[in-house]
mmCIF file of N, CA and C in Angstrom:
data_model
loop_
_atom_site.group_PDB
_atom_site.id
_atom_site.type_symbol
_atom_site.label_atom_id
_atom_site.label_comp_id
_atom_site.label_asym_id
_atom_site.label_seq_id
_atom_site.Cartn_x
_atom_site.Cartn_y
_atom_site.Cartn_z
ATOM 1 N N MET L 1 121.085 77.491 101.944
ATOM 2 C CA MET L 1 120.843 78.915 101.922
ATOM 3 C C MET L 1 120.712 79.400 103.361
ATOM 4 N N THR L 2 121.424 80.435 103.693
ATOM 5 C CA THR L 2 121.375 80.969 105.051
ATOM 6 C C THR L 2 120.749 82.355 105.036
ATOM 7 N N LEU L 3 120.465 82.856 106.222
ATOM 8 C CA LEU L 3 119.920 84.206 106.317
ATOM 9 C C LEU L 3 120.954 85.262 105.964
ATOM 10 N N LEU L 4 122.202 84.847 105.777
ATOM 11 C CA LEU L 4 123.239 85.793 105.377
ATOM 12 C C LEU L 4 123.315 85.960 103.872
ATOM 13 N N SER L 5 122.674 85.064 103.119
ATOM 14 C CA SER L 5 122.724 85.182 101.668
ATOM 15 C C SER L 5 121.845 86.348 101.210
ATOM 16 N N ARG L 6 122.089 86.770 100.006
ATOM 17 C CA ARG L 6 121.418 87.945 99.456
ATOM 18 C C ARG L 6 120.038 87.587 98.904
ATOM 19 N N PRO L 7 119.158 88.602 98.782
ATOM 20 C CA PRO L 7 117.849 88.370 98.174
ATOM 21 C C PRO L 7 117.990 88.170 96.668
ATOM 22 N N PRO L 8 116.913 87.757 96.004
ATOM 23 C CA PRO L 8 116.964 87.556 94.553
ATOM 24 C C PRO L 8 117.151 88.885 93.806
ATOM 25 N N PRO L 9 117.405 88.814 92.498
ATOM 26 C CA PRO L 9 117.595 90.032 91.699
ATOM 27 C C PRO L 9 116.374 90.955 91.774
ATOM 28 N N ARG L 10 116.608 92.226 91.508
ATOM 29 C CA ARG L 10 115.544 93.228 91.633
ATOM 30 C C ARG L 10 114.353 92.959 90.719
ATOM 31 N N LEU L 11 114.587 92.489 89.511
ATOM 32 C CA LEU L 11 113.465 92.207 88.612
ATOM 33 C C LEU L 11 112.574 91.125 89.206
ATOM 34 N N THR L 12 113.171 90.100 89.770
ATOM 35 C CA THR L 12 112.406 89.040 90.422
ATOM 36 C C THR L 12 111.609 89.613 91.586
ATOM 37 N N LEU L 13 112.246 90.464 92.378
ATOM 38 C CA LEU L 13 111.551 91.093 93.506
ATOM 39 C C LEU L 13 110.389 91.953 93.031
ATOM 40 N N LEU L 14 110.615 92.692 91.955
ATOM 41 C CA LEU L 14 109.564 93.550 91.420
ATOM 42 C C LEU L 14 108.370 92.720 90.949
ATOM 43 N N LEU L 15 108.644 91.606 90.296
ATOM 44 C CA LEU L 15 107.555 90.731 89.843
ATOM 45 C C LEU L 15 106.783 90.149 91.023
ATOM 46 N N TRP L 16 107.492 89.717 92.059
ATOM 47 C CA TRP L 16 106.827 89.207 93.267
ATOM 48 C C TRP L 16 106.038 90.313 93.952
ATOM 49 N N LEU L 17 106.575 91.515 93.973
ATOM 50 C CA LEU L 17 105.895 92.652 94.589
ATOM 51 C C LEU L 17 104.574 92.934 93.874
ATOM 52 N N VAL L 18 104.624 93.028 92.562
ATOM 53 C CA VAL L 18 103.412 93.267 91.776
ATOM 54 C C VAL L 18 102.431 92.109 91.960
ATOM 55 N N GLY L 19 102.951 90.885 91.988
ATOM 56 C CA GLY L 19 102.088 89.724 92.213
ATOM 57 C C GLY L 19 101.391 89.774 93.561
ATOM 58 N N CYS L 20 102.114 90.175 94.597
ATOM 59 C CA CYS L 20 101.512 90.308 95.939
ATOM 60 C C CYS L 20 100.416 91.360 95.942
ATOM 61 N N ILE L 21 100.693 92.483 95.301
ATOM 62 C CA ILE L 21 99.704 93.564 95.262
ATOM 63 C C ILE L 21 98.454 93.108 94.521
ATOM 64 N N LEU L 22 98.638 92.527 93.342
ATOM 65 C CA LEU L 22 97.484 92.070 92.560
ATOM 66 C C LEU L 22 96.699 90.991 93.297
ATOM 67 N N ALA L 23 97.407 90.019 93.855
ATOM 68 C CA ALA L 23 96.725 88.948 94.587
ATOM 69 C C ALA L 23 95.991 89.501 95.801
ATOM 70 N N GLY L 24 96.601 90.457 96.499
ATOM 71 C CA GLY L 24 95.959 91.053 97.668
ATOM 72 C C GLY L 24 94.705 91.822 97.307
ATOM 73 N N VAL L 25 94.774 92.607 96.239
ATOM 74 C CA VAL L 25 93.598 93.363 95.801
ATOM 75 C C VAL L 25 92.498 92.408 95.359
ATOM 76 N N ILE L 26 92.858 91.396 94.595
ATOM 77 C CA ILE L 26 91.863 90.414 94.148
ATOM 78 C C ILE L 26 91.246 89.704 95.343
ATOM 79 N N LEU L 27 92.073 89.279 96.263
ATOM 80 C CA LEU L 27 91.592 88.535 97.430
ATOM 81 C C LEU L 27 90.665 89.375 98.296
ATOM 82 N N ARG L 28 91.003 90.636 98.483
ATOM 83 C CA ARG L 28 90.234 91.484 99.397
ATOM 84 C C ARG L 28 89.060 92.196 98.733
ATOM 85 N N LYS L 29 89.162 92.510 97.449
ATOM 86 C CA LYS L 29 88.159 93.383 96.830
ATOM 87 C C LYS L 29 87.210 92.690 95.853
ATOM 88 N N ILE L 30 87.591 91.557 95.325
ATOM 89 C CA ILE L 30 86.724 90.866 94.372
ATOM 90 C C ILE L 30 86.023 89.729 95.104
ATOM 91 N N PRO L 31 84.688 89.707 95.049
ATOM 92 C CA PRO L 31 83.962 88.651 95.771
ATOM 93 C C PRO L 31 84.169 87.280 95.111
ATOM 94 N N LEU L 32 85.057 86.511 95.691
ATOM 95 C CA LEU L 32 85.376 85.187 95.150
ATOM 96 C C LEU L 32 84.617 84.076 95.871
ATOM 97 N N GLY L 33 83.843 84.438 96.884
ATOM 98 C CA GLY L 33 83.117 83.433 97.646
ATOM 99 C C GLY L 33 83.987 82.675 98.629
ATOM 100 N N LEU L 34 85.161 83.201 98.910
ATOM 101 C CA LEU L 34 86.063 82.550 99.859
ATOM 102 C C LEU L 34 85.637 82.882 101.282
ATOM 103 N N PRO L 35 85.956 82.009 102.231
ATOM 104 C CA PRO L 35 85.619 82.311 103.623
ATOM 105 C C PRO L 35 86.346 83.569 104.101
ATOM 106 N N PHE L 36 85.735 84.258 105.066
ATOM 107 C CA PHE L 36 86.317 85.481 105.620
ATOM 108 C C PHE L 36 87.733 85.230 106.118
ATOM 109 N N PHE L 37 87.952 84.090 106.747
ATOM 110 C CA PHE L 37 89.272 83.736 107.279
ATOM 111 C C PHE L 37 90.336 83.813 106.182
ATOM 112 N N VAL L 38 90.013 83.301 105.010
ATOM 113 C CA VAL L 38 90.975 83.276 103.897
ATOM 114 C C VAL L 38 91.247 84.691 103.393
ATOM 115 N N THR L 39 90.188 85.483 103.222
ATOM 116 C CA THR L 39 90.401 86.835 102.708
ATOM 117 C C THR L 39 91.112 87.719 103.728
ATOM 118 N N LYS L 40 90.741 87.602 104.994
ATOM 119 C CA LYS L 40 91.354 88.429 106.039
ATOM 120 C C LYS L 40 92.824 88.092 106.231
ATOM 121 N N TRP L 41 93.106 86.835 106.536
ATOM 122 C CA TRP L 41 94.481 86.463 106.870
ATOM 123 C C TRP L 41 95.336 86.272 105.630
ATOM 124 N N GLY L 42 94.737 85.864 104.531
ATOM 125 C CA GLY L 42 95.486 85.774 103.276
ATOM 126 C C GLY L 42 95.946 87.146 102.813
ATOM 127 N N GLY L 43 95.054 88.133 102.932
ATOM 128 C CA GLY L 43 95.425 89.503 102.590
ATOM 129 C C GLY L 43 96.526 90.033 103.490
ATOM 130 N N SER L 44 96.447 89.703 104.772
ATOM 131 C CA SER L 44 97.490 90.138 105.709
ATOM 132 C C SER L 44 98.830 89.480 105.380
ATOM 133 N N ALA L 45 98.793 88.210 105.020
ATOM 134 C CA ALA L 45 100.029 87.510 104.655
ATOM 135 C C ALA L 45 100.631 88.122 103.387
ATOM 136 N N LEU L 46 99.788 88.445 102.425
ATOM 137 C CA LEU L 46 100.288 89.071 101.203
ATOM 138 C C LEU L 46 100.851 90.463 101.486
ATOM 139 N N TRP L 47 100.249 91.180 102.428
ATOM 140 C CA TRP L 47 100.779 92.491 102.830
ATOM 141 C C TRP L 47 102.183 92.331 103.411
ATOM 142 N N GLY L 48 102.350 91.345 104.281
ATOM 143 C CA GLY L 48 103.673 91.083 104.856
ATOM 144 C C GLY L 48 104.688 90.719 103.786
ATOM 145 N N GLY L 49 104.278 89.881 102.836
ATOM 146 C CA GLY L 49 105.165 89.522 101.732
ATOM 147 C C GLY L 49 105.516 90.719 100.869
ATOM 148 N N MET L 50 104.535 91.592 100.663
ATOM 149 C CA MET L 50 104.771 92.791 99.879
ATOM 150 C C MET L 50 105.788 93.698 100.576
ATOM 151 N N ILE L 51 105.666 93.816 101.886
ATOM 152 C CA ILE L 51 106.620 94.644 102.632
ATOM 153 C C ILE L 51 108.029 94.053 102.513
ATOM 154 N N TRP L 52 108.151 92.717 102.612
ATOM 155 C CA TRP L 52 109.471 92.099 102.458
ATOM 156 C C TRP L 52 110.045 92.407 101.073
ATOM 157 N N CYS L 53 109.216 92.280 100.041
ATOM 158 C CA CYS L 53 109.686 92.564 98.679
ATOM 159 C C CYS L 53 110.120 94.021 98.539
ATOM 160 N N CYS L 54 109.361 94.944 99.127
ATOM 161 C CA CYS L 54 109.727 96.372 99.068
ATOM 162 C C CYS L 54 111.072 96.626 99.732
ATOM 163 N N VAL L 55 111.239 96.069 100.922
ATOM 164 C CA VAL L 55 112.497 96.282 101.651
ATOM 165 C C VAL L 55 113.655 95.637 100.895
ATOM 166 N N ALA L 56 113.474 94.407 100.423
ATOM 167 C CA ALA L 56 114.537 93.715 99.687
ATOM 168 C C ALA L 56 114.882 94.464 98.400
ATOM 169 N N PHE L 57 113.881 95.066 97.765
ATOM 170 C CA PHE L 57 114.114 95.836 96.551
ATOM 171 C C PHE L 57 114.927 97.094 96.857
ATOM 172 N N CYS L 58 114.623 97.730 97.987
ATOM 173 C CA CYS L 58 115.289 98.997 98.348
ATOM 174 C C CYS L 58 116.711 98.802 98.871
ATOM 175 N N ILE L 59 116.961 97.686 99.551
ATOM 176 C CA ILE L 59 118.307 97.457 100.109
ATOM 177 C C ILE L 59 118.807 96.056 99.730
ATOM 178 N N PRO L 60 119.010 95.817 98.435
ATOM 179 C CA PRO L 60 119.360 94.467 97.985
ATOM 180 C C PRO L 60 120.747 93.994 98.411
ATOM 181 N N ALA L 61 121.610 94.901 98.799
ATOM 182 C CA ALA L 61 122.974 94.494 99.167
ATOM 183 C C ALA L 61 123.058 93.935 100.583
ATOM 184 N N LYS L 62 121.980 94.048 101.339
ATOM 185 C CA LYS L 62 121.989 93.576 102.727
ATOM 186 C C LYS L 62 121.634 92.089 102.788
ATOM 187 N N PRO L 63 122.081 91.399 103.829
ATOM 188 C CA PRO L 63 121.720 89.984 104.008
ATOM 189 C C PRO L 63 120.211 89.824 104.240
ATOM 190 N N ARG L 64 119.704 88.651 103.903
ATOM 191 C CA ARG L 64 118.263 88.389 104.055
ATOM 192 C C ARG L 64 117.792 88.545 105.490
ATOM 193 N N GLY L 65 118.632 88.199 106.458
ATOM 194 C CA GLY L 65 118.245 88.356 107.861
ATOM 195 C C GLY L 65 118.001 89.814 108.215
ATOM 196 N N PHE L 66 118.867 90.690 107.739
ATOM 197 C CA PHE L 66 118.704 92.128 107.969
ATOM 198 C C PHE L 66 117.433 92.623 107.288
ATOM 199 N N ILE L 67 117.210 92.148 106.068
ATOM 200 C CA ILE L 67 116.011 92.536 105.324
ATOM 201 C C ILE L 67 114.763 92.067 106.062
ATOM 202 N N ALA L 68 114.781 90.847 106.581
ATOM 203 C CA ALA L 68 113.620 90.311 107.299
ATOM 204 C C ALA L 68 113.322 91.127 108.554
ATOM 205 N N VAL L 69 114.355 91.446 109.316
ATOM 206 C CA VAL L 69 114.152 92.240 110.541
ATOM 207 C C VAL L 69 113.629 93.633 110.185
ATOM 208 N N THR L 70 114.210 94.248 109.167
ATOM 209 C CA THR L 70 113.762 95.572 108.735
ATOM 210 C C THR L 70 112.315 95.520 108.260
ATOM 211 N N ALA L 71 111.963 94.490 107.499
ATOM 212 C CA ALA L 71 110.585 94.345 107.021
ATOM 213 C C ALA L 71 109.620 94.147 108.187
ATOM 214 N N CYS L 72 110.019 93.363 109.188
ATOM 215 C CA CYS L 72 109.162 93.166 110.369
ATOM 216 C C CYS L 72 108.939 94.485 111.100
ATOM 217 N N LEU L 73 109.989 95.283 111.223
ATOM 218 C CA LEU L 73 109.848 96.593 111.870
ATOM 219 C C LEU L 73 108.933 97.512 111.059
ATOM 220 N N CYS L 74 109.076 97.489 109.744
ATOM 221 C CA CYS L 74 108.202 98.294 108.883
ATOM 222 C C CYS L 74 106.750 97.840 109.003
ATOM 223 N N ALA L 75 106.538 96.533 109.033
ATOM 224 C CA ALA L 75 105.181 95.997 109.164
ATOM 225 C C ALA L 75 104.565 96.399 110.498
ATOM 226 N N ALA L 76 105.346 96.297 111.565
ATOM 227 C CA ALA L 76 104.845 96.693 112.886
ATOM 228 C C ALA L 76 104.546 98.191 112.915
ATOM 229 N N LEU L 77 105.383 98.972 112.248
ATOM 230 C CA LEU L 77 105.163 100.415 112.201
ATOM 231 C C LEU L 77 103.885 100.751 111.436
ATOM 232 N N THR L 78 103.669 100.096 110.292
ATOM 233 C CA THR L 78 102.452 100.376 109.524
ATOM 234 C C THR L 78 101.207 99.957 110.303
ATOM 235 N N GLU L 79 101.294 98.854 111.027
ATOM 236 C CA GLU L 79 100.151 98.427 111.844
ATOM 237 C C GLU L 79 99.937 99.403 112.996
ATOM 238 N N SER L 80 101.015 99.861 113.603
ATOM 239 C CA SER L 80 100.913 100.799 114.727
ATOM 240 C C SER L 80 100.373 102.153 114.289
ATOM 241 N N LEU L 81 100.537 102.477 113.017
ATOM 242 C CA LEU L 81 99.997 103.728 112.494
ATOM 243 C C LEU L 81 98.477 103.783 112.671
ATOM 244 N N LYS L 82 97.845 102.625 112.758
ATOM 245 C CA LYS L 82 96.394 102.571 112.966
ATOM 246 C C LYS L 82 96.000 103.124 114.332
ATOM 247 N N LEU L 83 96.947 103.183 115.250
ATOM 248 C CA LEU L 83 96.670 103.732 116.578
ATOM 249 C C LEU L 83 96.704 105.259 116.582
ATOM 250 N N LEU L 84 97.279 105.834 115.541
ATOM 251 C CA LEU L 84 97.418 107.285 115.448
ATOM 252 C C LEU L 84 96.216 107.866 114.716
ATOM 253 N N HIS L 85 95.541 108.786 115.368
ATOM 254 C CA HIS L 85 94.369 109.420 114.759
ATOM 255 C C HIS L 85 94.539 110.932 114.783
ATOM 256 N N THR L 86 94.657 111.479 113.595
ATOM 257 C CA THR L 86 94.684 112.926 113.415
ATOM 258 C C THR L 86 93.612 113.246 112.380
ATOM 259 N N PRO L 87 93.150 114.474 112.318
ATOM 260 C CA PRO L 87 92.145 114.800 111.297
ATOM 261 C C PRO L 87 92.618 114.464 109.875
ATOM 262 N N ALA L 88 93.886 114.733 109.583
ATOM 263 C CA ALA L 88 94.395 114.454 108.232
ATOM 264 C C ALA L 88 94.409 112.953 107.940
ATOM 265 N N LEU L 89 94.932 112.153 108.882
ATOM 266 C CA LEU L 89 94.971 110.698 108.671
ATOM 267 C C LEU L 89 93.566 110.113 108.596
ATOM 268 N N ASP L 90 92.674 110.579 109.467
ATOM 269 C CA ASP L 90 91.306 110.065 109.444
ATOM 270 C C ASP L 90 90.599 110.434 108.147
ATOM 271 N N HIS L 91 90.924 111.608 107.598
ATOM 272 C CA HIS L 91 90.356 112.005 106.313
ATOM 273 C C HIS L 91 90.848 111.067 105.205
ATOM 274 N N VAL L 92 92.134 110.746 105.220
ATOM 275 C CA VAL L 92 92.691 109.816 104.228
ATOM 276 C C VAL L 92 92.054 108.438 104.389
ATOM 277 N N ARG L 93 91.850 108.002 105.630
ATOM 278 C CA ARG L 93 91.251 106.688 105.880
ATOM 279 C C ARG L 93 89.813 106.594 105.376
ATOM 280 N N MET L 94 89.146 107.732 105.196
ATOM 281 C CA MET L 94 87.768 107.716 104.704
ATOM 282 C C MET L 94 87.700 107.428 103.207
ATOM 283 N N THR L 95 88.813 107.552 102.495
ATOM 284 C CA THR L 95 88.829 107.226 101.072
ATOM 285 C C THR L 95 89.056 105.726 100.901
ATOM 286 N N ALA L 96 88.665 105.210 99.771
ATOM 287 C CA ALA L 96 88.831 103.771 99.518
ATOM 288 C C ALA L 96 90.306 103.375 99.546
ATOM 289 N N LEU L 97 91.146 104.144 98.868
ATOM 290 C CA LEU L 97 92.572 103.819 98.827
ATOM 291 C C LEU L 97 93.212 103.990 100.201
ATOM 292 N N GLY L 98 92.866 105.059 100.896
ATOM 293 C CA GLY L 98 93.409 105.285 102.235
ATOM 294 C C GLY L 98 93.001 104.199 103.207
ATOM 295 N N SER L 99 91.758 103.773 103.110
ATOM 296 C CA SER L 99 91.279 102.688 103.969
ATOM 297 C C SER L 99 92.021 101.396 103.660
ATOM 298 N N PHE L 100 92.239 101.145 102.382
ATOM 299 C CA PHE L 100 92.931 99.927 101.961
ATOM 300 C C PHE L 100 94.388 99.930 102.413
ATOM 301 N N LEU L 101 95.058 101.071 102.294
ATOM 302 C CA LEU L 101 96.481 101.147 102.626
ATOM 303 C C LEU L 101 96.749 101.333 104.114
ATOM 304 N N LEU L 102 95.965 102.168 104.773
ATOM 305 C CA LEU L 102 96.227 102.492 106.171
ATOM 306 C C LEU L 102 95.447 101.627 107.152
ATOM 307 N N GLY L 103 94.281 101.153 106.734
ATOM 308 C CA GLY L 103 93.461 100.355 107.638
ATOM 309 C C GLY L 103 92.853 101.198 108.739
ATOM 310 N N HIS L 104 92.090 100.527 109.610
ATOM 311 C CA HIS L 104 91.372 101.244 110.657
ATOM 312 C C HIS L 104 91.674 100.726 112.055
ATOM 313 N N HIS L 105 91.765 99.422 112.206
ATOM 314 C CA HIS L 105 91.824 98.821 113.539
ATOM 315 C C HIS L 105 93.150 98.094 113.762
ATOM 316 N N PHE L 106 93.829 98.464 114.842
ATOM 317 C CA PHE L 106 95.080 97.817 115.221
ATOM 318 C C PHE L 106 94.793 96.404 115.725
ATOM 319 N N ALA L 107 95.643 95.450 115.343
ATOM 320 C CA ALA L 107 95.511 94.077 115.843
ATOM 321 C C ALA L 107 96.898 93.450 115.963
ATOM 322 N N TRP L 108 97.193 92.948 117.151
ATOM 323 C CA TRP L 108 98.458 92.242 117.365
ATOM 324 C C TRP L 108 98.561 91.040 116.437
ATOM 325 N N ALA L 109 97.431 90.397 116.173
ATOM 326 C CA ALA L 109 97.440 89.210 115.311
ATOM 327 C C ALA L 109 97.961 89.551 113.916
ATOM 328 N N ASN L 110 97.646 90.743 113.433
ATOM 329 C CA ASN L 110 98.155 91.152 112.120
ATOM 330 C C ASN L 110 99.677 91.185 112.111
ATOM 331 N N ILE L 111 100.269 91.700 113.177
ATOM 332 C CA ILE L 111 101.731 91.754 113.252
ATOM 333 C C ILE L 111 102.301 90.340 113.215
ATOM 334 N N GLY L 112 101.638 89.407 113.877
ATOM 335 C CA GLY L 112 102.076 88.009 113.840
ATOM 336 C C GLY L 112 102.006 87.425 112.439
ATOM 337 N N VAL L 113 100.915 87.706 111.723
ATOM 338 C CA VAL L 113 100.767 87.198 110.352
ATOM 339 C C VAL L 113 101.788 87.857 109.434
ATOM 340 N N TYR L 114 101.992 89.160 109.582
ATOM 341 C CA TYR L 114 102.998 89.846 108.769
ATOM 342 C C TYR L 114 104.372 89.221 108.993
ATOM 343 N N THR L 115 104.708 88.985 110.259
ATOM 344 C CA THR L 115 106.016 88.415 110.596
ATOM 345 C C THR L 115 106.179 87.026 109.991
ATOM 346 N N ALA L 116 105.149 86.195 110.108
ATOM 347 C CA ALA L 116 105.213 84.845 109.531
ATOM 348 C C ALA L 116 105.402 84.914 108.016
ATOM 349 N N ALA L 117 104.654 85.787 107.364
ATOM 350 C CA ALA L 117 104.772 85.920 105.908
ATOM 351 C C ALA L 117 106.154 86.433 105.511
ATOM 352 N N ILE L 118 106.674 87.371 106.270
ATOM 353 C CA ILE L 118 108.013 87.907 105.984
ATOM 354 C C ILE L 118 109.055 86.803 106.100
ATOM 355 N N LEU L 119 108.940 85.972 107.114
ATOM 356 C CA LEU L 119 109.889 84.863 107.266
ATOM 357 C C LEU L 119 109.762 83.859 106.127
ATOM 358 N N VAL L 120 108.534 83.565 105.713
ATOM 359 C CA VAL L 120 108.328 82.638 104.591
ATOM 360 C C VAL L 120 108.924 83.226 103.312
ATOM 361 N N PHE L 121 108.629 84.484 103.040
ATOM 362 C CA PHE L 121 109.179 85.121 101.836
ATOM 363 C C PHE L 121 110.697 85.150 101.883
ATOM 364 N N SER L 122 111.252 85.458 103.037
ATOM 365 C CA SER L 122 112.704 85.521 103.174
ATOM 366 C C SER L 122 113.341 84.167 102.885
ATOM 367 N N CYS L 123 112.733 83.111 103.386
ATOM 368 C CA CYS L 123 113.284 81.765 103.167
ATOM 369 C C CYS L 123 113.060 81.283 101.737
ATOM 370 N N LEU L 124 111.840 81.435 101.226
ATOM 371 C CA LEU L 124 111.527 80.903 99.896
ATOM 372 C C LEU L 124 112.161 81.714 98.775
ATOM 373 N N LEU L 125 112.056 83.020 98.833
ATOM 374 C CA LEU L 125 112.613 83.830 97.745
ATOM 375 C C LEU L 125 114.128 83.880 97.797
ATOM 376 N N GLY L 126 114.690 83.598 98.931
ATOM 377 C CA GLY L 126 116.140 83.539 99.028
ATOM 378 C C GLY L 126 116.728 82.359 98.279
ATOM 379 N N ARG L 127 115.889 81.415 97.894
ATOM 380 C CA ARG L 127 116.351 80.229 97.157
ATOM 381 C C ARG L 127 116.330 80.449 95.646
ATOM 382 N N LEU L 128 115.750 81.561 95.198
ATOM 383 C CA LEU L 128 115.659 81.811 93.749
ATOM 384 C C LEU L 128 116.991 82.257 93.178
#
């Protein structure tokens, strides 16, 4: 399997997308007694995987390499959005859902975790 091959069918992507969302919410919001490291970085990895699934779902005709690069750019953009502070965005961030989706603090490490997860998803799901 190469990075030029196509992503899996849309139904498979949708199931993985929903699985990432559910696992991320469970990992971050339900007290499972897991170490902070697992909840923090596991949630970030699932976010990166979710972004890959979203991009692959939206542009399934593109090669996996293109999808991976696009997903990495989207992940970096969403992380960089944390650097932007306007009254409207800060108001949204004060809500539980806004805080969960937009976050508060920019971290280069998050971009690294997102990128690693996107590459893993691209390689593993490309084999389905």
